[in-house]
């Protein structure tokens, strides 16, 4: 059974070229692998692209309209009278005796392509959001002819080769009579119109290249690699056709202090051995400003302390992620004589090199060790 290529695009048979292109663009935007990573979307995108190819190629579309499948090796003229290439006796008589149907001229106006612009942002800009002015170099509507492609005061004319049909026909005699075949008009390229006097600015294309500045609002919480879609800000199509979309791709620059994992931020702090053992309070600079971080006595190297709601906002939900502070305890590599003596006394009091320990003396020694290491 032949595939319903019109149905794949959500159209009815007899849809115009403009209808087909609009339907394809709408579906492709949602299903393209660069936008939708779902494997099912990839298969659907291939199906939609196949339908678009079948309905935009004149010969393939003729086969579709006759009830066949242009991608079936049995379709077309070689399929025989009962094959997919002909729907019945009426189609056979039409093909051999001059009843070939024409689909009419194609529109000179075509939809424009999408554009992609990368934008580099700092971490605080992606976390809190920012409005950026970006420069875009794309095709825009020609102001001289307003997209018509004609010189001021002139108009398009009907093609004299095909009389506005967009197709030319040739007749050949065969053993069953005359055979009529149609092909795209080489003069107007299927549009049925010609431009006697093209616009001097755009040379008849209806658009020109131009550099323009666009204001882009980046929402708080965007991540590296995400794309922001600006509808209708892409390239204007030939003949002044509707513009495509502009996609702004976020590139987040590495930060000197913080790294990002989704909505959470990570950083690392290094503590002296004595501060980790005795506890302390650190003044930590975050993206929100300076915060006090309480280091409890006995904190171990590799500990992770959490500052809640100090990460990035959740893009599709409420609230913020956390700031995770990774603690690294620094062990001294060089000791002077007094520092080494104090550490040996501490080891003895803790029973690390003798069975007995003196808790009361140990507390006083801790203070002395701290003072010595802090230069007091």
CSV table of C-alpha atoms in Angstrom, one decimal:
chain,number,residue,atom,x,y,z
A,1,UNK,CA,0.0,0.0,0.0
A,2,UNK,CA,1.4,3.4,-1.0
A,3,UNK,CA,2.3,5.8,1.8
A,4,UNK,CA,0.0,8.8,2.3
A,5,UNK,CA,2.6,11.5,2.0
A,6,UNK,CA,0.0,14.2,2.2
A,7,UNK,CA,-1.2,12.7,5.5
A,8,UNK,CA,2.4,12.5,6.9
A,9,UNK,CA,2.6,16.3,6.6
A,10,UNK,CA,-1.0,16.8,7.9
A,11,UNK,CA,-2.3,18.0,4.5
A,12,UNK,CA,-5.0,17.0,2.0
A,13,UNK,CA,-4.4,16.0,-1.5
A,14,UNK,CA,-4.2,19.1,-3.8
A,15,UNK,CA,-2.3,21.2,-1.2
A,16,UNK,CA,-0.3,24.1,-2.7
A,17,UNK,CA,3.5,24.2,-2.8
A,18,UNK,CA,3.3,26.9,-0.1
A,19,UNK,CA,1.1,24.7,2.1
A,20,UNK,CA,3.6,21.9,1.8
A,21,UNK,CA,6.6,24.0,2.7
A,22,UNK,CA,4.8,25.6,5.7
A,23,UNK,CA,3.8,22.2,7.0
A,24,UNK,CA,7.3,20.8,6.5
A,25,UNK,CA,9.0,23.8,8.3
A,26,UNK,CA,6.6,23.5,11.2
A,27,UNK,CA,7.2,19.8,11.7
A,28,UNK,CA,11.0,20.0,11.1
A,29,UNK,CA,11.5,22.7,13.7
A,30,UNK,CA,10.1,20.4,16.4
A,31,UNK,CA,11.6,17.1,15.1
A,32,UNK,CA,15.1,18.1,13.9
A,33,UNK,CA,17.8,16.0,15.8
A,34,UNK,CA,19.6,19.3,16.8
A,35,UNK,CA,16.4,20.4,18.7
A,36,UNK,CA,14.8,17.1,19.7
A,37,UNK,CA,17.1,14.3,20.9
A,38,UNK,CA,14.3,11.7,21.2
A,39,UNK,CA,15.1,8.7,18.9
A,40,UNK,CA,11.4,8.6,17.9
A,41,UNK,CA,11.6,12.2,16.8
A,42,UNK,CA,14.5,11.3,14.6
A,43,UNK,CA,12.5,8.6,12.8
A,44,UNK,CA,9.6,10.9,12.4
A,45,UNK,CA,11.9,13.7,11.0
A,46,UNK,CA,13.1,11.2,8.3
A,47,UNK,CA,9.5,10.3,7.5
A,48,UNK,CA,8.5,14.0,7.2
A,49,UNK,CA,11.6,14.8,5.1
A,50,UNK,CA,10.8,11.9,2.7
A,51,UNK,CA,7.2,13.2,2.3
A,52,UNK,CA,8.5,16.7,1.6
A,53,UNK,CA,10.9,15.3,-1.1
A,54,UNK,CA,8.0,13.3,-2.6
A,55,UNK,CA,5.7,16.3,-2.8
A,56,UNK,CA,8.1,19.0,-3.9
A,57,UNK,CA,9.6,17.1,-6.8
A,58,UNK,CA,7.1,17.4,-9.8
A,59,UNK,CA,7.7,13.9,-11.1
A,60,UNK,CA,7.5,12.3,-7.7
A,61,UNK,CA,4.3,14.2,-6.8
A,62,UNK,CA,2.7,13.1,-10.1
A,63,UNK,CA,3.2,9.5,-9.0
A,64,UNK,CA,1.8,10.2,-5.6
A,65,UNK,CA,-1.3,11.9,-7.1
A,66,UNK,CA,-1.8,8.9,-9.3
A,67,UNK,CA,-1.9,6.6,-6.2
A,68,UNK,CA,1.7,5.3,-6.4
A,69,UNK,CA,4.8,5.6,-4.3
A,70,UNK,CA,7.7,7.4,-6.1
A,71,UNK,CA,10.3,5.5,-3.8
A,72,UNK,CA,8.9,2.1,-4.8
A,73,UNK,CA,11.0,0.5,-7.5
A,74,UNK,CA,7.8,-0.5,-9.3
A,75,UNK,CA,6.4,3.0,-9.4
A,76,UNK,CA,6.3,5.2,-12.5
A,77,UNK,CA,5.9,4.4,-16.2
A,78,UNK,CA,7.6,1.0,-15.8
A,79,UNK,CA,5.0,-0.2,-13.4
A,80,UNK,CA,2.6,-1.3,-16.1
A,81,UNK,CA,-1.1,-0.6,-16.6
A,82,UNK,CA,-2.0,-2.3,-13.3
A,83,UNK,CA,0.9,-1.0,-11.2
A,84,UNK,CA,1.2,1.9,-8.8
A,85,UNK,CA,2.0,4.4,-11.5
A,86,UNK,CA,-1.6,4.5,-12.9
A,87,UNK,CA,-4.8,4.6,-10.9
A,88,UNK,CA,-6.9,3.0,-13.7
A,89,UNK,CA,-8.0,3.2,-17.3
A,90,UNK,CA,-8.8,6.9,-17.1
A,91,UNK,CA,-5.2,7.6,-16.1
A,92,UNK,CA,-3.9,5.5,-19.0
A,93,UNK,CA,-6.0,7.3,-21.5
A,94,UNK,CA,-5.1,10.7,-20.1
A,95,UNK,CA,-1.4,10.0,-20.3
A,96,UNK,CA,-1.5,8.7,-23.9
A,97,UNK,CA,-4.1,11.0,-25.4
A,98,UNK,CA,-3.3,14.4,-24.0
A,99,UNK,CA,-5.3,14.5,-20.8
A,100,UNK,CA,-2.2,15.1,-18.5
A,101,UNK,CA,-3.2,17.4,-15.6
A,102,UNK,CA,-1.1,20.4,-14.7
A,103,UNK,CA,-0.6,21.5,-11.1
A,104,UNK,CA,-0.2,25.2,-11.9
A,105,UNK,CA,2.7,27.5,-11.3
A,106,UNK,CA,4.9,27.4,-8.2
A,107,UNK,CA,5.1,30.5,-6.0
A,108,UNK,CA,8.1,32.8,-6.4
A,109,UNK,CA,7.9,33.4,-2.7
A,110,UNK,CA,9.7,30.8,-0.5
A,111,UNK,CA,10.3,30.5,3.2
A,112,UNK,CA,13.7,31.6,4.5
A,113,UNK,CA,16.2,29.5,6.3
A,114,UNK,CA,16.9,29.4,10.1
A,115,UNK,CA,20.1,30.9,11.4
A,116,UNK,CA,22.3,30.0,14.4
A,117,UNK,CA,24.4,32.5,16.4
A,118,UNK,CA,26.8,31.4,19.2
A,119,UNK,CA,26.9,33.8,22.2
A,120,UNK,CA,29.6,33.6,25.0
A,121,UNK,CA,28.4,34.4,28.5
A,122,UNK,CA,30.0,34.6,32.0
A,123,UNK,CA,28.8,32.3,34.7
A,124,UNK,CA,27.0,35.0,36.6
A,125,UNK,CA,25.1,36.0,33.4
A,126,UNK,CA,23.8,32.4,32.8
A,127,UNK,CA,22.9,32.1,36.5
A,128,UNK,CA,21.1,35.4,36.9
A,129,UNK,CA,20.1,36.1,33.3
A,130,UNK,CA,21.1,39.0,31.1
A,131,UNK,CA,20.0,41.0,28.1
A,132,UNK,CA,22.6,40.9,25.3
A,133,UNK,CA,22.9,42.9,22.1
A,134,UNK,CA,24.1,40.6,19.3
A,135,UNK,CA,25.1,41.4,15.7
A,136,UNK,CA,23.4,39.2,13.0
A,137,UNK,CA,24.4,39.1,9.4
A,138,UNK,CA,21.5,37.6,7.5
A,139,UNK,CA,19.2,38.2,4.5
A,140,UNK,CA,16.6,40.9,5.1
A,141,UNK,CA,13.7,42.2,3.0
A,142,UNK,CA,14.9,44.5,0.2
A,143,UNK,CA,13.6,48.0,1.0
A,144,UNK,CA,13.8,49.2,-2.6
A,145,UNK,CA,11.2,46.7,-4.0
A,146,UNK,CA,9.7,45.4,-0.7
A,147,UNK,CA,10.5,41.9,-1.7
A,148,UNK,CA,8.8,42.0,-5.1
A,149,UNK,CA,12.1,41.8,-7.0
A,150,UNK,CA,11.1,44.3,-9.6
A,151,UNK,CA,12.5,47.8,-10.3
A,152,UNK,CA,10.5,50.7,-8.9
A,153,UNK,CA,7.4,51.4,-11.1
A,154,UNK,CA,7.5,48.0,-12.9
A,155,UNK,CA,5.8,44.7,-12.3
A,156,UNK,CA,6.2,41.0,-13.0
A,157,UNK,CA,5.0,39.7,-16.3
A,158,UNK,CA,3.5,36.4,-17.4
A,159,UNK,CA,6.0,34.0,-18.8
A,160,UNK,CA,5.8,33.9,-22.6
A,161,UNK,CA,7.2,30.4,-22.8
A,162,UNK,CA,4.6,28.6,-20.7
A,163,UNK,CA,1.9,31.3,-20.7
A,164,UNK,CA,1.9,31.4,-16.9
A,165,UNK,CA,1.4,27.7,-16.4
A,166,UNK,CA,4.9,27.0,-15.0
A,167,UNK,CA,5.1,23.9,-17.3
A,168,UNK,CA,5.8,23.3,-20.9
A,169,UNK,CA,4.4,20.3,-22.7
A,170,UNK,CA,5.7,18.2,-25.6
A,171,UNK,CA,3.8,15.8,-27.8
A,172,UNK,CA,5.2,12.6,-29.3
A,173,UNK,CA,3.4,10.0,-31.5
A,174,UNK,CA,3.5,6.5,-30.3
A,175,UNK,CA,1.9,3.2,-31.3
A,176,UNK,CA,-1.2,4.0,-29.2
A,177,UNK,CA,-1.4,7.6,-30.4
A,178,UNK,CA,0.1,10.8,-29.1
A,179,UNK,CA,1.9,11.0,-25.8
A,180,UNK,CA,1.9,14.3,-23.9
A,181,UNK,CA,4.7,14.9,-21.3
A,182,UNK,CA,5.1,17.9,-19.1
A,183,UNK,CA,8.3,19.5,-17.6
A,184,UNK,CA,9.2,22.6,-15.6
A,185,UNK,CA,9.4,25.7,-17.8
A,186,UNK,CA,13.1,26.6,-18.2
A,187,UNK,CA,12.4,30.3,-18.6
A,188,UNK,CA,10.5,31.0,-15.3
A,189,UNK,CA,11.6,27.9,-13.5
A,190,UNK,CA,8.1,26.8,-12.8
A,191,UNK,CA,6.7,30.1,-11.4
A,192,UNK,CA,4.8,31.2,-14.5
A,193,UNK,CA,6.2,34.7,-14.1
A,194,UNK,CA,9.3,36.6,-15.2
A,195,UNK,CA,10.8,39.9,-14.1
A,196,UNK,CA,11.4,42.2,-17.1
A,197,UNK,CA,13.2,44.8,-15.1
A,198,UNK,CA,14.9,43.4,-11.9
A,199,UNK,CA,15.3,45.5,-8.8
A,200,UNK,CA,18.8,47.2,-9.0
A,201,UNK,CA,19.3,46.7,-5.3
A,202,UNK,CA,18.6,42.9,-4.9
A,203,UNK,CA,18.8,41.8,-8.6
A,204,UNK,CA,15.3,40.4,-8.4
A,205,UNK,CA,15.8,38.2,-5.4
A,206,UNK,CA,13.6,40.4,-3.1
A,207,UNK,CA,16.2,40.3,-0.3
A,208,UNK,CA,19.7,41.6,0.5
A,209,UNK,CA,22.4,40.8,3.0
A,210,UNK,CA,22.5,43.1,6.0
A,211,UNK,CA,24.1,43.4,9.4
A,212,UNK,CA,21.7,44.2,12.2
A,213,UNK,CA,21.6,44.3,16.0
A,214,UNK,CA,19.1,42.3,18.0
A,215,UNK,CA,18.4,42.4,21.7
A,216,UNK,CA,18.3,38.9,23.2
A,217,UNK,CA,16.9,38.3,26.7
A,218,UNK,CA,18.7,35.4,28.3
A,219,UNK,CA,16.6,33.9,31.1
A,220,UNK,CA,18.2,33.1,34.5
A,221,UNK,CA,19.4,29.5,34.8
A,222,UNK,CA,20.3,28.7,31.1
A,223,UNK,CA,23.1,26.1,30.7
A,224,UNK,CA,25.9,25.7,28.3
A,225,UNK,CA,24.8,24.5,24.9
A,226,UNK,CA,21.2,25.5,25.3
A,227,UNK,CA,19.5,27.4,22.4
A,228,UNK,CA,17.1,30.4,22.6
A,229,UNK,CA,14.7,30.6,19.7
A,230,UNK,CA,13.8,34.0,18.2
A,231,UNK,CA,10.8,33.4,15.9
A,232,UNK,CA,11.0,35.2,12.6
A,233,UNK,CA,14.5,36.6,13.2
A,234,UNK,CA,16.3,34.4,10.7
A,235,UNK,CA,16.8,34.8,7.0
A,236,UNK,CA,14.0,36.3,4.8
A,237,UNK,CA,13.1,33.9,2.0
A,238,UNK,CA,13.5,34.5,-1.7
A,239,UNK,CA,10.9,36.7,-3.2
A,240,UNK,CA,10.4,38.3,0.2
A,241,UNK,CA,9.2,35.1,1.7
A,242,UNK,CA,8.6,34.7,5.5
A,243,UNK,CA,11.8,34.8,7.6
A,244,UNK,CA,13.1,31.7,9.3
A,245,UNK,CA,13.9,31.6,13.0
A,246,UNK,CA,17.1,32.6,14.8
A,247,UNK,CA,18.6,30.3,17.3
A,248,UNK,CA,21.0,31.8,19.9
A,249,UNK,CA,23.3,29.1,21.3
A,250,UNK,CA,24.7,29.7,24.8
A,251,UNK,CA,28.4,29.1,25.4
A,252,UNK,CA,29.3,29.5,29.1
A,253,UNK,CA,32.9,30.6,29.8
A,254,UNK,CA,34.8,28.7,32.5
A,255,UNK,CA,34.9,30.4,35.9
A,256,UNK,CA,38.0,30.8,38.0
A,257,UNK,CA,36.4,29.6,41.2
A,258,UNK,CA,33.1,27.8,40.5
A,259,UNK,CA,32.2,24.9,38.3
A,260,UNK,CA,28.6,24.1,37.4
A,261,UNK,CA,26.7,20.8,37.4
A,262,UNK,CA,23.1,21.6,36.3
A,263,UNK,CA,21.6,24.0,38.9
A,264,UNK,CA,24.3,23.3,41.5
A,265,UNK,CA,27.7,25.1,41.8
A,266,UNK,CA,30.9,23.7,43.2
A,267,UNK,CA,34.0,25.3,44.7
A,268,UNK,CA,37.0,24.2,46.7
A,269,UNK,CA,38.5,25.7,49.9
A,270,UNK,CA,41.9,24.7,51.5
A,271,UNK,CA,42.2,24.8,55.3
A,272,UNK,CA,45.2,24.5,57.6
A,273,UNK,CA,45.3,21.3,59.6
A,274,UNK,CA,44.8,23.2,62.8
A,275,UNK,CA,41.7,25.1,61.5
A,276,UNK,CA,40.1,21.8,60.4
A,277,UNK,CA,40.9,20.2,63.8
A,278,UNK,CA,39.8,23.2,66.0
A,279,UNK,CA,37.1,24.6,63.8
A,280,UNK,CA,36.8,28.2,62.3
A,281,UNK,CA,34.6,30.5,60.3
A,282,UNK,CA,35.5,31.4,56.7
A,283,UNK,CA,34.3,34.4,54.7
A,284,UNK,CA,33.5,32.9,51.3
A,285,UNK,CA,32.8,34.9,48.2
A,286,UNK,CA,29.8,33.6,46.3
A,287,UNK,CA,27.9,34.8,43.3
A,288,UNK,CA,25.4,36.4,45.7
A,289,UNK,CA,28.1,38.2,47.7
A,290,UNK,CA,30.2,37.3,50.8
A,291,UNK,CA,28.9,34.5,53.1
A,292,UNK,CA,30.1,33.1,56.4
A,293,UNK,CA,30.9,29.4,56.3
A,294,UNK,CA,31.1,27.6,59.6
A,295,UNK,CA,33.9,25.0,59.8
A,296,UNK,CA,33.1,22.6,62.6
A,297,UNK,CA,35.9,21.1,64.8
A,298,UNK,CA,37.2,17.8,63.4
A,299,UNK,CA,36.3,18.6,59.7
A,300,UNK,CA,38.0,16.0,57.5
A,301,UNK,CA,39.6,16.5,54.1
A,302,UNK,CA,37.1,15.7,51.4
A,303,UNK,CA,34.1,16.9,53.4
A,304,UNK,CA,31.4,18.7,51.4
A,305,UNK,CA,29.6,21.7,53.0
A,306,UNK,CA,26.4,22.9,51.5
A,307,UNK,CA,25.1,26.5,51.1
A,308,UNK,CA,21.5,26.1,50.2
A,309,UNK,CA,19.9,28.2,47.4
A,310,UNK,CA,23.2,29.7,46.4
A,311,UNK,CA,23.3,27.9,43.0
A,312,UNK,CA,21.6,28.6,39.7
A,313,UNK,CA,17.8,29.0,39.4
A,314,UNK,CA,15.9,26.1,38.1
A,315,UNK,CA,15.0,27.0,34.5
A,316,UNK,CA,11.6,25.1,34.3
A,317,UNK,CA,10.8,25.2,38.0
A,318,UNK,CA,11.0,27.3,41.1
A,319,UNK,CA,13.8,27.7,43.5
A,320,UNK,CA,17.6,27.5,43.1
A,321,UNK,CA,20.3,24.9,43.3
A,322,UNK,CA,22.9,24.7,46.0
A,323,UNK,CA,26.6,25.8,46.4
A,324,UNK,CA,28.7,22.7,47.4
A,325,UNK,CA,32.0,23.6,49.1
A,326,UNK,CA,34.6,20.9,48.9
A,327,UNK,CA,37.1,21.0,51.9
A,328,UNK,CA,40.7,20.1,51.4
A,329,UNK,CA,42.8,20.0,54.6
A,330,UNK,CA,46.4,21.0,54.1
A,331,UNK,CA,49.1,19.1,55.9
A,332,UNK,CA,52.3,21.1,56.5
A,333,UNK,CA,55.3,19.8,54.5
A,334,UNK,CA,58.0,21.8,56.4
A,335,UNK,CA,58.2,22.2,60.2
A,336,UNK,CA,60.7,24.1,62.2
A,337,UNK,CA,62.1,22.6,65.4
A,338,UNK,CA,59.4,24.1,67.8
A,339,UNK,CA,56.5,23.0,65.5
A,340,UNK,CA,57.9,19.5,65.2
A,341,UNK,CA,58.3,19.3,69.0
A,342,UNK,CA,54.7,20.4,69.6
A,343,UNK,CA,53.4,17.9,67.2
A,344,UNK,CA,55.3,15.1,68.8
A,345,UNK,CA,53.9,16.2,72.2
A,346,UNK,CA,50.4,16.2,70.8
A,347,UNK,CA,50.9,12.7,69.3
A,348,UNK,CA,52.1,11.5,72.7
A,349,UNK,CA,49.1,13.1,74.5
A,350,UNK,CA,46.7,11.6,72.0
A,351,UNK,CA,48.2,8.2,72.6
A,352,UNK,CA,49.4,7.9,69.1
A,353,UNK,CA,52.9,6.8,70.2
A,354,UNK,CA,52.3,5.8,73.8
A,355,UNK,CA,49.3,4.1,75.6
A,356,UNK,CA,48.5,6.9,78.1
A,357,UNK,CA,47.0,10.3,77.2
A,358,UNK,CA,46.5,13.4,79.2
A,359,UNK,CA,43.2,15.1,78.1
A,360,UNK,CA,43.7,18.2,80.1
A,361,UNK,CA,47.2,18.8,78.8
A,362,UNK,CA,46.0,18.0,75.3
A,363,UNK,CA,43.6,20.9,75.2
A,364,UNK,CA,46.3,23.4,76.2
A,365,UNK,CA,48.7,21.9,73.7
A,366,UNK,CA,46.1,22.3,70.9
A,367,UNK,CA,46.0,26.0,71.7
A,368,UNK,CA,49.8,26.2,71.6
A,369,UNK,CA,50.0,24.3,68.3
A,370,UNK,CA,47.5,26.7,66.8
A,371,UNK,CA,49.3,29.7,68.0
A,372,UNK,CA,52.6,28.5,66.7
A,373,UNK,CA,51.2,27.6,63.2
A,374,UNK,CA,49.5,31.0,63.1
A,375,UNK,CA,52.7,32.8,63.9
A,376,UNK,CA,51.8,34.1,67.3
